[in-house]
Amino acid sequence: MKKLIFLLACAMCVILCSNCSKEPPNMFGTIHGVVIDKETGESIAIAGITLSPGGGNAVTGADGRFEFVNLDPQQYIIAASAAGYRTDRKIVTAIVGEIVSANFLLIKNP
């Protein structure tokens, strides 16, 4: 009987310890996108991207892309601006464990 209780206790320890080693679920979201010249369709490098709330800032790469990671799940206002273009804004909701797109087509200033 003691051996049976010991074996059951060991089995419980193995089960509990195996559950402890798993990674915690992703509790954050990601927003990414690209900034493009509306007239030419070309990507805009070095466009400034601001995220509110949170005060995040990013600059697009040569391919016009940007990304914000590990965001709390909520609504954000994202603004894209570049020299010689009108600033554009979008409301985007970050969703737990998902990647949400926010693409911008900027219009040149007159």
XYZ file of C-alpha atoms in Angstrom:
110
model
C 0.000 0.000 0.000
C 2.873 2.379 0.845
C 4.445 1.678 -2.561
C 1.169 2.538 -4.297
C 0.849 5.848 -2.448
C 4.499 6.623 -3.222
C 4.007 5.880 -6.929
C 0.863 8.030 -7.055
C 2.705 10.888 -5.342
C 5.574 10.595 -7.852
C 3.145 10.580 -10.777
C 1.447 13.722 -9.431
C 4.824 15.473 -9.136
C 5.730 14.598 -12.718
C 2.372 15.881 -13.999
C 2.583 19.123 -12.021
C 6.195 19.780 -13.012
C 5.521 19.156 -16.697
C 2.814 21.847 -16.639
C 5.226 24.328 -15.032
C 7.697 24.206 -17.908
C 5.281 25.519 -20.524
C 5.672 29.097 -21.737
C 3.082 31.516 -20.423
C 0.481 32.575 -22.987
C 1.182 35.710 -25.004
C -0.740 38.531 -23.317
C 0.249 41.218 -25.802
C -0.452 42.250 -29.374
C 1.555 43.569 -32.311
C 0.739 46.323 -34.785
C 2.734 46.579 -37.988
C 2.328 48.261 -41.320
C 3.805 50.044 -44.265
C 3.783 53.692 -45.351
C 3.316 54.273 -49.087
C 3.141 57.302 -51.364
C -0.474 57.294 -52.568
C 0.374 58.769 -55.981
C 3.395 56.643 -56.928
C 2.795 53.497 -54.857
C 6.390 53.597 -53.629
C 7.246 52.946 -50.003
C 8.277 55.932 -47.903
C 11.496 55.515 -45.935
C 12.169 57.467 -42.751
C 8.488 58.222 -42.096
C 7.797 58.952 -38.431
C 5.219 56.767 -36.690
C 3.746 57.671 -33.302
C 1.581 55.518 -31.075
C -0.842 56.894 -28.508
C -1.430 56.068 -25.716
C 1.958 54.825 -24.707
C 4.106 57.334 -26.542
C 5.755 54.775 -28.802
C 7.769 56.087 -31.735
C 9.187 54.329 -34.773
C 10.762 55.230 -38.090
C 10.063 53.277 -41.242
C 12.881 51.400 -42.883
C 13.883 51.604 -46.529
C 10.911 49.364 -47.327
C 8.471 51.742 -45.550
C 7.666 49.194 -42.835
C 7.227 49.686 -39.078
C 6.232 47.530 -36.118
C 5.172 47.928 -32.489
C 5.389 44.768 -30.359
C 4.290 43.760 -26.848
C 1.337 46.150 -26.834
C -1.397 45.959 -24.249
C -4.691 44.907 -25.846
C -6.528 48.193 -26.402
C -7.247 50.866 -28.995
C -4.396 53.037 -30.224
C -4.140 56.081 -32.455
C -1.268 55.695 -34.896
C -0.013 58.705 -36.833
C 2.269 58.532 -39.865
C 4.146 61.604 -41.083
C 6.942 62.285 -43.543
C 8.578 65.400 -44.950
C 6.523 66.771 -47.845
C 3.416 64.690 -46.974
C 0.194 65.225 -45.048
C 0.048 63.410 -41.712
C -2.451 60.555 -41.558
C -3.968 58.909 -38.468
C -5.725 55.614 -37.821
C -7.436 54.008 -34.867
C -6.226 50.435 -34.460
C -6.982 47.840 -31.791
C -4.182 45.598 -30.567
C -5.454 42.060 -29.908
C -3.809 39.531 -27.596
C -1.571 37.139 -29.526
C -2.339 38.671 -32.929
C -0.574 40.866 -35.470
C -2.780 43.706 -36.700
C -1.989 45.717 -39.841
C -2.124 49.494 -40.088
C -1.038 50.623 -43.551
C -0.841 54.262 -44.634
C -1.185 55.915 -48.043
C 0.255 59.398 -47.610
C -0.654 62.292 -49.873
C 1.986 64.870 -50.878
C 1.509 68.431 -49.657
C 0.294 70.793 -52.363
